Short mmCIF file of C-alpha atoms in Angstrom, two decimals:
data_model
loop_
_atom_site.label_atom_id
_atom_site.label_comp_id
_atom_site.label_asym_id
_atom_site.label_seq_id
_atom_site.Cartn_x
_atom_site.Cartn_y
_atom_site.Cartn_z
CA MET A 192 189.52 49.41 88.44
CA ALA A 193 187.60 47.16 86.18
CA ALA A 194 188.42 43.49 86.46
CA THR A 195 190.09 41.90 83.58
CA ASN A 196 189.85 39.90 80.62
CA ASP A 197 187.24 37.20 80.91
CA PRO A 198 184.13 38.67 79.20
CA PHE A 199 181.74 36.24 80.90
CA GLN A 200 182.86 36.86 84.38
CA PHE A 201 180.83 39.25 86.42
CA GLN A 202 182.53 42.60 86.46
CA GLU A 203 181.87 45.30 88.86
CA PHE A 204 182.20 48.76 87.48
CA GLU A 205 183.05 51.72 89.61
CA GLU A 206 180.98 54.84 89.63
CA ALA A 207 180.75 56.96 86.59
CA ALA A 208 182.78 59.74 88.10
CA ASN A 209 185.70 57.48 88.73
CA MET A 210 185.53 56.10 85.25
CA LEU A 211 185.40 59.59 83.86
CA GLU A 212 188.62 60.40 85.61
CA ILE A 213 190.24 57.55 83.87
CA HIS A 214 188.79 58.09 80.46
CA ARG A 215 188.21 61.74 80.15
CA ASP A 216 186.94 61.59 76.63
CA ALA A 217 184.15 59.18 77.27
CA THR A 218 180.62 60.42 77.98
CA THR A 219 178.70 58.72 80.66
CA ILE A 220 175.09 59.06 81.68
CA SER A 221 174.59 58.54 85.35
CA ILE A 222 171.13 58.04 86.74
CA GLU A 223 171.64 59.58 90.19
CA ASP A 224 172.50 63.16 89.38
CA ASP A 225 170.46 64.45 86.54
CA GLY A 226 171.69 67.57 84.92
CA PRO A 227 169.15 69.59 83.03
CA GLU A 228 170.23 68.37 79.61
CA PRO A 229 169.67 64.63 79.81
CA GLN A 230 166.23 65.35 81.28
CA LYS A 231 165.23 67.57 78.39
CA GLN A 232 166.37 64.95 75.98
CA ARG A 233 164.22 62.38 77.72
CA ASN A 234 161.13 64.57 77.60
CA ALA A 235 161.63 65.40 73.97
CA ALA A 236 161.80 61.74 73.12
CA GLY A 237 158.44 61.26 74.75
CA PHE A 238 159.52 59.13 77.67
CA SER A 239 157.44 59.63 80.73
CA PRO A 240 159.76 60.26 83.65
CA ASP A 241 158.16 58.15 86.28
CA ALA A 242 160.52 58.81 89.13
CA ASP A 243 161.06 62.50 88.91
CA ASN A 244 157.94 64.44 89.73
CA ASP A 245 159.14 67.92 90.31
CA ASP A 246 159.99 68.58 86.72
CA PRO A 247 158.13 71.74 85.60
CA HIS A 248 157.71 70.45 82.04
CA ASP A 249 155.97 67.40 83.41
CA ALA A 250 153.51 69.53 85.40
CA ASP A 251 152.70 71.59 82.32
CA ASP A 252 151.88 68.52 80.27
CA THR A 253 149.43 67.08 82.77
CA ALA A 254 147.89 70.49 83.40
CA GLU A 255 147.14 70.85 79.71
CA LEU A 256 145.56 67.42 79.63
CA LEU A 257 143.29 68.19 82.60
CA SER A 258 142.10 71.63 81.51
CA GLY A 259 140.05 70.22 78.70
CA GLN A 260 138.08 67.89 80.93
CA LYS A 261 135.92 68.61 83.95
CA LYS A 262 137.30 67.10 87.10
CA ASN A 263 135.27 64.14 88.27
CA ALA A 264 134.77 64.81 91.95
CA PRO A 265 132.72 62.24 93.87
CA PHE A 266 129.10 63.16 94.35
CA TRP A 267 129.29 63.71 98.07
CA THR A 268 131.73 66.61 97.80
CA PHE A 269 130.95 70.28 97.42
CA GLU A 270 132.99 70.55 94.20
CA TYR A 271 130.74 68.08 92.41
CA TYR A 272 127.78 70.39 92.76
CA GLN A 273 129.78 73.50 92.03
CA LYS A 274 130.12 72.50 88.41
CA PHE A 275 126.36 72.74 88.04
CA PHE A 276 126.40 76.38 89.09
CA ASP A 277 128.92 77.42 86.50
CA ILE A 278 126.62 79.90 84.79
CA GLU A 279 126.20 83.61 84.60
CA THR A 280 123.23 85.92 84.78
CA HIS A 281 122.80 86.25 81.03
CA HIS A 282 122.86 82.46 80.60
CA VAL A 283 119.94 82.10 82.99
CA LYS A 284 118.03 84.87 81.24
CA GLU A 285 118.58 83.29 77.83
CA ARG A 286 117.46 79.90 79.08
CA ILE A 287 114.29 81.31 80.63
CA PHE A 288 113.38 83.22 77.47
CA GLY A 289 114.19 80.19 75.35
CA SER A 290 111.81 78.07 77.36
CA MET A 291 109.04 80.66 77.16
CA MET A 292 109.27 81.05 73.38
CA PRO A 293 109.92 77.67 71.82
CA TRP A 294 110.84 77.61 68.18
CA PRO A 295 110.29 74.56 66.00
CA GLY A 296 113.60 72.95 65.28
CA LYS A 297 115.37 74.50 68.23
CA ASN A 298 115.98 71.76 70.71
CA PHE A 299 116.26 73.39 74.13
CA ILE A 300 119.02 71.12 75.28
CA HIS A 301 121.15 71.54 72.18
CA VAL A 302 120.67 75.24 71.74
CA TYR A 303 120.65 76.58 75.26
CA LEU A 304 122.22 74.03 77.51
CA ARG A 305 125.15 73.09 75.30
CA ARG A 306 126.49 70.43 77.63
CA ASN A 307 126.35 72.78 80.60
CA PRO A 308 123.21 71.93 82.56
CA ASP A 309 122.74 73.94 85.68
CA LEU A 310 120.89 73.30 88.91
CA TYR A 311 120.32 76.97 89.74
CA GLY A 312 117.48 77.47 87.26
CA PRO A 313 115.34 74.42 88.07
CA PHE A 314 115.69 74.85 91.83
CA TRP A 315 114.88 78.55 92.07
CA ILE A 316 112.17 78.43 89.43
CA CYS A 317 110.45 75.64 91.40
CA ILE A 318 110.66 77.61 94.65
CA THR A 319 109.36 80.75 92.95
CA PHE A 320 106.50 78.75 91.47
CA VAL A 321 105.58 77.26 94.85
CA PHE A 322 105.37 80.62 96.56
CA ALA A 323 103.73 82.28 93.54
CA ILE A 324 100.96 79.67 93.58
CA ALA A 325 100.43 79.90 97.33
CA ILE A 326 100.40 83.69 97.40
CA SER A 327 98.31 84.16 94.25
CA GLY A 328 95.82 81.54 95.39
CA ASN A 329 95.51 83.28 98.72
CA ILE A 330 94.97 86.70 97.11
CA SER A 331 92.44 85.36 94.61
CA ASN A 332 90.46 83.61 97.33
CA PHE A 333 90.38 86.84 99.26
CA LEU A 334 89.17 88.79 96.23
CA VAL A 335 86.48 86.24 95.42
CA HIS A 336 85.11 85.88 98.94
CA SER A 337 85.68 89.29 100.37
CA GLY A 338 82.25 90.70 99.74
CA ARG A 339 80.52 88.18 101.90
CA PRO A 340 79.85 89.00 105.55
CA ASN A 341 80.97 85.89 107.37
CA TYR A 342 84.21 85.38 105.50
CA ARG A 343 87.31 85.55 107.64
CA TYR A 344 90.60 85.95 105.88
CA THR A 345 93.14 83.28 106.67
CA PRO A 346 96.63 83.08 105.20
CA GLU A 347 96.22 79.35 104.34
CA PHE A 348 99.82 78.60 105.03
CA ARG A 349 99.30 74.85 104.78
CA LYS A 350 98.93 75.14 101.05
CA VAL A 351 102.57 76.08 100.67
CA THR A 352 103.58 72.60 101.81
CA ILE A 353 101.12 70.93 99.47
CA ALA A 354 102.23 73.07 96.54
CA ALA A 355 105.87 72.36 97.30
CA THR A 356 105.32 68.60 97.36
CA ALA A 357 103.41 68.58 94.08
CA ILE A 358 105.76 70.84 92.18
CA PHE A 359 108.99 69.33 93.39
CA SER A 360 107.81 65.82 92.56
CA TYR A 361 106.82 66.97 89.08
CA ALA A 362 110.11 68.73 88.48
CA TRP A 363 112.50 66.21 90.05
CA LEU A 364 110.91 62.76 90.37
CA LEU A 365 109.35 62.78 86.94
CA PRO A 366 112.68 63.52 85.20
CA LEU A 367 114.17 60.64 87.18
CA ALA A 368 111.49 58.31 85.90
CA LEU A 369 111.81 59.62 82.36
CA TRP A 370 115.58 59.28 82.43
CA GLY A 371 115.27 55.69 83.62
CA LEU A 372 112.73 54.98 80.89
CA LEU A 373 114.89 56.49 78.16
CA LEU A 374 117.90 54.55 79.44
CA TRP A 375 115.93 51.32 79.29
CA ARG A 376 114.76 52.04 75.75
CA ASN A 377 118.31 52.92 74.79
CA ASN A 378 119.39 49.43 75.69
CA LYS A 379 116.79 47.95 73.40
CA VAL A 380 116.87 50.38 70.49
CA MET A 381 119.99 52.26 69.54
CA ASN A 382 119.07 55.94 69.74
CA LEU A 383 121.27 58.60 68.30
CA VAL A 384 120.46 61.08 71.00
CA SER A 385 120.58 60.47 74.70
CA TYR A 386 120.26 62.93 77.53
CA SER A 387 121.85 62.92 80.94
CA PHE A 388 119.75 63.18 84.07
CA MET A 389 120.83 66.75 84.77
CA GLU A 390 119.82 67.87 81.29
CA ILE A 391 116.34 66.41 81.70
CA VAL A 392 115.95 68.08 85.11
CA CYS A 393 117.07 71.33 83.52
CA VAL A 394 114.48 71.12 80.72
CA TYR A 395 111.68 70.35 83.14
CA GLY A 396 112.72 73.11 85.51
CA TYR A 397 112.97 75.78 82.84
CA SER A 398 109.72 74.64 81.21
CA LEU A 399 107.94 75.55 84.46
CA SER A 400 109.06 79.15 84.13
CA ILE A 401 106.14 80.10 81.86
CA TYR A 402 103.71 79.13 84.62
CA VAL A 403 104.93 81.81 87.03
CA PRO A 404 103.49 84.79 85.13
CA ALA A 405 100.42 82.69 84.26
CA VAL A 406 99.80 82.01 87.92
CA VAL A 407 100.10 85.68 88.79
CA LEU A 408 97.57 86.42 86.05
CA TRP A 409 95.13 84.01 87.68
CA ILE A 410 94.68 86.41 90.60
CA LEU A 411 92.15 88.32 88.53
CA PRO A 412 88.82 86.54 89.06
CA PHE A 413 87.81 86.23 85.44
CA GLU A 414 87.30 82.66 84.34
CA TRP A 415 87.83 83.29 80.62
CA LEU A 416 91.18 84.96 81.37
CA ARG A 417 92.24 82.07 83.57
CA TRP A 418 91.38 79.42 81.01
CA CYS A 419 93.03 81.36 78.19
CA SER A 420 96.26 81.67 80.15
CA VAL A 421 96.13 77.98 81.14
CA VAL A 422 95.87 76.98 77.48
CA VAL A 423 98.65 79.31 76.38
CA ALA A 424 100.99 78.19 79.16
CA LEU A 425 100.22 74.54 78.45
CA CYS A 426 100.98 74.94 74.77
CA LEU A 427 104.27 76.71 75.31
CA SER A 428 105.52 74.49 78.09
CA GLY A 429 104.33 71.29 76.43
CA SER A 430 105.89 72.18 73.12
CA VAL A 431 109.26 72.79 74.75
CA LEU A 432 109.13 69.35 76.31
CA VAL A 433 107.89 67.62 73.16
CA MET A 434 110.47 69.23 70.91
CA THR A 435 113.23 68.35 73.32
CA PHE A 436 112.32 64.70 73.73
CA TRP A 437 111.31 64.00 70.16
CA PRO A 438 114.88 63.32 68.93
CA ALA A 439 115.44 60.93 71.81
CA VAL A 440 112.52 58.66 71.02
CA ARG A 441 112.27 59.15 67.27
CA ASP A 442 113.96 55.88 66.35
CA ASP A 443 111.85 53.78 68.60
CA HIS A 444 108.76 51.64 68.09
CA PRO A 445 105.76 53.89 67.20
CA LYS A 446 103.66 52.70 70.13
CA VAL A 447 106.45 53.52 72.54
CA ILE A 448 106.84 56.98 70.99
CA ILE A 449 103.17 57.70 71.38
CA ALA A 450 103.14 56.39 74.94
CA ILE A 451 106.11 58.48 76.09
CA MET A 452 105.03 61.67 74.36
CA SER A 453 101.46 61.49 75.53
CA GLY A 454 102.65 60.71 79.04
CA ILE A 455 104.79 63.85 79.08
CA VAL A 456 101.98 66.02 77.75
CA LEU A 457 99.30 64.53 79.99
CA LEU A 458 101.33 64.99 83.17
CA ASN A 459 101.96 68.59 82.20
CA ILE A 460 98.23 69.16 81.69
CA LEU A 461 97.52 67.44 85.00
CA LEU A 462 99.89 69.77 86.83
CA ALA A 463 98.40 72.92 85.32
CA ILE A 464 94.75 71.97 85.80
CA GLY A 465 95.41 70.57 89.27
CA CYS A 466 97.09 73.77 90.40
CA LYS A 467 94.30 75.86 89.02
CA THR A 468 91.44 73.94 90.57
CA TYR A 469 93.05 73.30 93.95
CA PHE A 470 94.51 76.67 94.73
CA PHE A 471 92.13 78.99 92.95
CA SER A 472 88.42 78.86 93.63
CA THR A 473 86.00 80.24 91.09
CA PRO A 474 83.29 82.80 91.91
CA GLU A 475 80.54 80.22 91.43
CA GLU A 476 82.03 77.76 93.91
CA SER A 477 81.08 79.67 97.03
CA HIS A 478 80.15 77.48 99.98
CA PRO A 479 76.42 77.81 100.57
CA ASP A 480 76.37 78.92 104.20
CA ASP A 481 74.09 81.92 103.78
CA SER A 482 70.96 80.04 102.94
CA SER A 483 71.57 76.50 104.14
CA PRO A 484 68.64 74.65 105.74
CA ALA A 485 70.71 73.96 108.88
CA ASN A 486 70.93 77.65 109.60
CA GLU A 487 67.22 78.08 108.98
CA ALA A 488 66.46 75.25 111.37
CA ILE A 489 68.62 76.80 114.07
CA LYS A 490 67.03 80.19 113.67
CA ALA A 491 63.49 78.91 113.66
CA PRO A 492 63.06 77.78 117.34
CA SER A 493 64.41 81.05 118.73
CA MET B 84 189.80 109.76 92.26
CA ALA B 85 186.22 110.95 92.42
CA ALA B 86 185.32 108.89 89.37
CA ALA B 87 186.85 105.81 90.90
CA GLU B 88 184.92 106.38 94.09
CA ASP B 89 181.68 106.85 92.17
CA SER B 90 182.10 103.69 90.21
CA ARG B 91 182.61 101.67 93.33
CA PRO B 92 180.34 103.24 95.93
CA PHE B 93 180.71 100.46 98.48
CA ALA B 94 184.43 100.23 98.11
CA GLY B 95 185.01 101.55 101.58
CA LEU B 96 183.10 98.73 103.19
CA SER B 97 185.75 96.22 102.43
CA ASP B 98 187.89 97.86 105.00
CA VAL B 99 185.42 97.33 107.77
CA SER B 100 186.30 94.48 110.03
CA ILE B 101 185.43 93.37 113.50
CA SER B 102 188.16 92.19 115.73
CA GLU B 103 187.73 88.66 116.76
CA ASP B 104 187.74 89.09 120.48
CA ILE B 105 184.44 90.95 120.67
CA PRO B 106 181.82 88.33 121.44
CA VAL B 107 178.66 88.51 119.36
CA GLU B 108 175.86 87.37 121.50
CA GLY B 109 172.34 88.29 122.39
CA ASP B 110 168.80 87.05 122.52
CA ILE B 111 166.59 86.37 119.60
CA SER B 112 163.03 86.24 120.75
CA VAL B 113 159.71 86.90 119.06
CA PRO B 114 157.81 89.56 120.94
CA VAL B 115 154.73 87.69 122.11
CA GLY B 116 151.69 89.86 122.72
CA SER B 117 151.91 89.49 126.42
CA SER B 118 149.20 92.08 126.86
CA ARG B 119 146.75 89.74 125.04
CA ARG B 120 147.62 86.94 127.37
CA ASP B 121 146.83 89.23 130.25
CA ASP B 122 143.46 90.04 128.71
CA GLU B 123 142.55 86.38 128.26
CA LEU B 124 143.48 85.66 131.82
CA SER B 125 141.43 88.59 133.01
CA THR B 126 138.25 87.66 131.14
CA LEU B 127 138.07 84.60 133.33
CA ASP B 128 138.05 86.78 136.38
CA GLU B 129 135.66 89.43 135.22
CA PRO B 130 132.11 89.41 136.55
CA VAL B 131 129.46 87.62 134.47
CA LYS B 132 127.56 90.84 133.97
CA GLU B 133 130.49 92.26 132.02
CA THR B 134 130.74 89.24 129.77
CA ILE B 135 127.07 89.36 128.95
CA LEU B 136 127.14 93.11 128.44
CA ARG B 137 130.06 92.81 126.06
CA ASP B 138 128.15 90.37 123.89
CA LEU B 139 125.02 92.48 124.10
CA ARG B 140 126.96 95.52 123.06
CA ALA B 141 128.34 93.63 120.06
CA VAL B 142 124.85 92.56 119.06
CA GLY B 143 123.52 96.08 119.51
CA ASN B 144 126.37 97.46 117.45
CA LYS B 145 125.40 95.18 114.60
CA PHE B 146 121.76 96.27 114.87
CA VAL B 147 122.94 99.82 114.38
CA HIS B 148 124.91 98.75 111.34
CA VAL B 149 121.78 97.24 109.83
CA LEU B 150 119.82 100.39 110.54
CA TYR B 151 122.32 102.48 108.63
CA PRO B 152 123.70 100.09 106.03
CA LYS B 153 126.98 101.56 104.98
CA ARG B 154 129.92 99.69 103.65
CA SER B 155 131.34 98.50 106.88
CA SER B 156 132.75 95.12 107.64
CA ALA B 157 131.62 94.94 111.25
CA LEU B 158 128.91 92.40 110.49
CA LEU B 159 131.26 90.30 108.47
CA ARG B 160 134.37 90.43 110.58
CA ASP B 161 132.98 89.45 113.95
CA TRP B 162 129.89 87.55 113.06
CA ASP B 163 127.65 86.09 115.71
CA LEU B 164 124.37 84.22 115.59
CA TRP B 165 122.82 85.62 118.80
CA GLY B 166 121.17 88.47 116.96
CA PRO B 167 119.56 86.31 114.27
CA LEU B 168 118.29 83.87 116.91
CA LEU B 169 116.78 86.68 118.94
CA LEU B 170 115.11 88.20 115.88
CA CYS B 171 113.82 84.86 114.63
CA VAL B 172 112.27 83.92 117.96
CA THR B 173 110.73 87.39 118.35
CA LEU B 174 109.25 87.29 114.86
CA ALA B 175 107.90 83.76 115.31
CA LEU B 176 106.33 84.69 118.66
CA LEU B 177 104.75 87.83 117.21
CA LEU B 178 103.27 85.77 114.38
CA GLN B 179 101.46 83.59 116.88
CA GLY B 180 98.04 84.23 118.26
CA GLY B 181 96.47 84.88 114.90
CA ALA B 182 93.59 82.70 113.72
CA ALA B 183 95.02 79.98 115.90
CA ASP B 184 91.67 78.45 116.79
CA SER B 185 91.14 77.12 113.28
CA ASP B 186 94.45 75.39 112.97
CA ASP B 187 93.50 74.02 109.61
CA GLN B 188 93.87 77.06 107.45
CA GLY B 189 95.52 79.43 109.81
CA GLY B 190 98.75 81.26 109.81
CA PRO B 191 102.21 79.78 110.08
CA GLN B 192 103.03 77.93 113.26
CA PHE B 193 106.10 78.80 115.31
CA ALA B 194 108.03 75.86 113.90
CA GLU B 195 107.16 76.82 110.34
CA VAL B 196 108.49 80.36 110.77
CA PHE B 197 111.64 79.06 112.42
CA VAL B 198 112.21 76.50 109.66
CA ILE B 199 111.57 78.99 106.88
CA ILE B 200 113.98 81.53 108.31
CA TRP B 201 116.83 79.17 109.13
CA PHE B 202 116.52 76.78 106.21
CA GLY B 203 115.95 79.71 103.89
CA SER B 204 119.14 81.35 105.12
CA ILE B 205 121.11 78.12 104.82
CA ILE B 206 119.87 77.49 101.27
CA ILE B 207 120.69 81.04 100.21
CA THR B 208 124.15 80.74 101.74
CA LEU B 209 124.77 77.43 99.95
CA ASN B 210 123.55 79.00 96.74
CA SER B 211 125.95 81.92 97.01
CA LYS B 212 128.85 79.65 97.90
CA LEU B 213 128.11 77.35 94.97
CA LEU B 214 128.08 80.35 92.67
CA GLY B 215 131.59 81.13 93.77
CA GLY B 216 131.16 83.62 96.58
CA THR B 217 134.05 84.31 98.91
CA ILE B 218 132.00 84.95 102.01
CA SER B 219 132.07 82.26 104.65
CA PHE B 220 129.07 80.18 105.67
CA PHE B 221 128.45 81.71 109.10
CA GLN B 222 129.16 85.24 107.96
CA SER B 223 126.41 84.94 105.40
CA LEU B 224 123.99 83.45 107.94
CA CYS B 225 124.83 86.33 110.28
CA VAL B 226 124.11 88.98 107.63
CA LEU B 227 120.85 87.40 106.49
CA GLY B 228 119.69 86.97 110.07
CA TYR B 229 120.48 90.51 111.17
CA CYS B 230 118.76 91.99 108.14
CA ILE B 231 115.45 90.49 109.28
CA MET B 232 115.39 93.26 111.88
CA PRO B 233 113.38 95.79 109.79
CA LEU B 234 110.71 93.14 109.18
CA THR B 235 110.53 92.30 112.88
CA VAL B 236 110.04 95.99 113.66
CA ALA B 237 107.34 96.09 110.96
CA MET B 238 105.63 93.10 112.58
CA ALA B 239 105.51 94.89 115.92
CA VAL B 240 104.11 98.00 114.22
CA CYS B 241 101.51 95.90 112.38
CA ARG B 242 100.31 94.34 115.60
CA LEU B 243 99.94 97.78 117.12
CA VAL B 244 98.01 99.02 114.07
CA LEU B 245 95.76 95.95 114.20
CA LEU B 246 94.78 96.85 117.74
CA GLY B 247 93.06 99.86 116.23
CA GLY B 248 90.97 97.93 113.73
CA THR B 249 91.18 95.82 110.60
CA GLY B 250 89.70 98.07 107.96
CA MET B 251 91.03 99.42 104.74
CA VAL B 252 93.00 102.19 106.41
CA SER B 253 94.82 99.80 108.68
CA PHE B 254 95.54 97.55 105.71
CA ALA B 255 96.95 100.45 103.73
CA VAL B 256 99.18 101.49 106.62
CA ARG B 257 100.37 97.93 107.15
CA LEU B 258 101.07 97.51 103.45
CA ALA B 259 103.15 100.67 103.38
CA VAL B 260 105.13 99.69 106.48
CA VAL B 261 105.80 96.15 105.29
CA THR B 262 106.81 97.27 101.81
CA ALA B 263 109.22 99.83 103.21
CA SER B 264 110.82 97.37 105.62
CA PHE B 265 111.06 94.66 102.96
CA GLY B 266 112.88 97.11 100.71
CA TRP B 267 115.15 98.11 103.58
CA SER B 268 116.00 94.49 104.45
CA THR B 269 116.81 93.57 100.88
CA PHE B 270 118.88 96.70 100.36
CA ALA B 271 120.82 96.20 103.61
CA SER B 272 121.65 92.58 102.98
CA THR B 273 122.69 93.12 99.39
CA ALA B 274 124.92 95.98 100.53
CA PHE B 275 126.80 93.49 102.68
CA LEU B 276 126.66 90.43 100.46
CA THR B 277 127.28 91.53 96.91
CA ASP B 278 130.85 92.61 97.43
CA SER B 279 131.94 89.03 97.83
CA GLN B 280 130.37 87.74 94.62
CA PRO B 281 131.85 87.54 91.14
CA PRO B 282 130.53 90.47 89.11
CA ASN B 283 128.60 88.64 86.41
CA ARG B 284 126.58 86.61 88.89
CA LYS B 285 125.38 89.29 91.26
CA ALA B 286 121.76 89.14 90.09
CA LEU B 287 121.77 85.37 90.56
CA VAL B 288 122.72 85.86 94.20
CA VAL B 289 120.44 88.83 94.91
CA TYR B 290 117.26 87.18 93.59
CA PRO B 291 117.00 84.45 96.28
CA VAL B 292 117.58 87.09 98.99
CA PHE B 293 114.76 89.15 97.47
CA LEU B 294 112.49 86.09 97.44
CA PHE B 295 113.38 85.25 101.06
CA TYR B 296 112.47 88.67 102.42
CA PHE B 297 109.41 88.80 100.17
CA VAL B 298 108.05 85.60 101.72
CA ILE B 299 108.76 86.84 105.24
CA GLY B 300 107.11 90.17 104.39
CA TRP B 301 104.11 88.26 103.06
CA MET B 302 103.82 86.36 106.35
CA VAL B 303 103.99 89.65 108.26
CA LEU B 304 101.40 91.35 106.06
CA THR B 305 98.86 88.54 106.09
CA PHE B 306 98.84 88.20 109.85
CA SER B 307 95.24 88.39 110.89
CA PRO B 308 94.36 88.45 114.58
CA SER B 309 91.82 86.07 116.07
CA GLN B 310 88.64 87.73 117.25
#
C-alpha cells in the first residue's frame, strides 16, 4: 500500500501489477514485461530501443541502412579484397574494349568504372602481357636467327622475370606515385575531381591491354610493321591515360599540368620502346660471329 | 452415427489410457557407428604396405578420373596433394638437362618450374575464391595439380621424340602432342572447376586456368636438349 499523505516524503510504490489490482481502471506501463503494443508505439515514435535487441523491426531498420553502403572490412581480411572482384564477364569485356578505343570526352573512370574499380583486370592483363612479351620475343628471336648455322635455340626463361619486374612496377608502383602526387596537389589546389588509388591502378592496368595484341604482332620480323603497331598502341594507350587524368589536373598551375601530363606520356613511351628493343631483336642486329677477326686468327695457324 | 464418426476421426483415441502401474522405462541411446571405431583401431594395426597401397590406390584412382574427365566428384570429395606433388616433381625433373651448360639463357631451373606450378595454382585458387567460388582452397589446388598429368605425359613423349632428332618433323610431332595435351588439361580442369562458380563469371575463372596450362605447355614445347 502506498504510504500516506505527506507529498514530500519518499514513497515506495508497489509493483504495477499490485497497483492494477487496486485500481483496475488505471493503465500502467511497466518496463520489465513488454507486450507487443508498447514496443510498437515506441518504434513509431522514433525512439531507439537501446536495451532490446531482438526486436525484428529494429533489425530491419539497420539492415536497410547497411545495404546502401559497402561494408568497411579491414584491409588484412579476405572480404576487403572480395569487393574488388565484384564484376562479371561482360563488365571486363566492356572495360577492355573501352580502353582499346578511347573516345574524346569519355573519361574511362567515369564511364566504365562507375565507382566499382576491380583488381581482376589489372592483375590478369599484366600477367598476360608479361608472358606475351616473353613468348613473342622468344619466337621472334628464333625466326630472325634461325637461318644461321651456329644458332642454338634457347627458351630464354630469364626474360620472364625481367619482363615481370618492369611491367608490374609500371602498372602498380607508378599509379602509387601518381596517386600520391595528385593527393599532394589536391591539398594545395582544390580540384573538382579526385581519384582513388584503386581507380588509378584500374586505368593503368586496362590501358596496357592494347599492348597484348601489339606484342603478338611484333613476332613478324618486319620493322615497318613493328614501328607502325608501336605508334598505334602508344597513341591509343596514351590517349586513354591523358583523357582520364585531364579533369584531375585541369584546375592546377599550367606548369604542373604540363609536367604531370608529359610524365605520364613519356613513361608510357619508355615502356613500349623499352619492351620492343629489349625483347625483340631486329634482323640487322645479328651478332657478327661468322666473320669476326678472332675466328680468322684461330683458323689461320691450323 | 457415421457422419459423427467422420467428423471426428480421432474421437476413439480419447478412450485410450495406460494404467498407471505399468512402468515406462527403457534406454535412449544414439547408435554410435561402432564399426567405424573398429576400423580406426584396425588401421593402426595394419601393415605399412597396406597403408601406402591405400593412398597409392586413391592417387591412381584420381589419375584415372583425369584421363576420362566426367562429372564425378571423386577429385573434389577426397582431395589429396600427393598426386600434384608427384607430377610437379616429375615435370620439373624432366625439364632439366636441357641447355644447362649455358645457364644464362637456358631453360627454366627446377625451382622456377616448382614455383610457377605451385604459385600459379595458389593464385588461380585465390582468384576463383575472390570471384565467389564455392570450392575450397585445397580442393582447387588438388584439381589443378592433377590436371597437369596430360602435360607431364606430353613431356615424357617429347623427350622420347627428341632422342630421334630435332628437325622439323620432330618439332611438328611435339607441337601436335603438346597442343593436344594442353587442350585436354584445360578441358579436364574446367570440367571439375566450373560447376562451383557463379554463372556470369565462368569465363573470368576459366581464363587464368587456360593461361596457366598454356605457360606450362610452352615450357614443355620449348625444351631443347643439350648437345
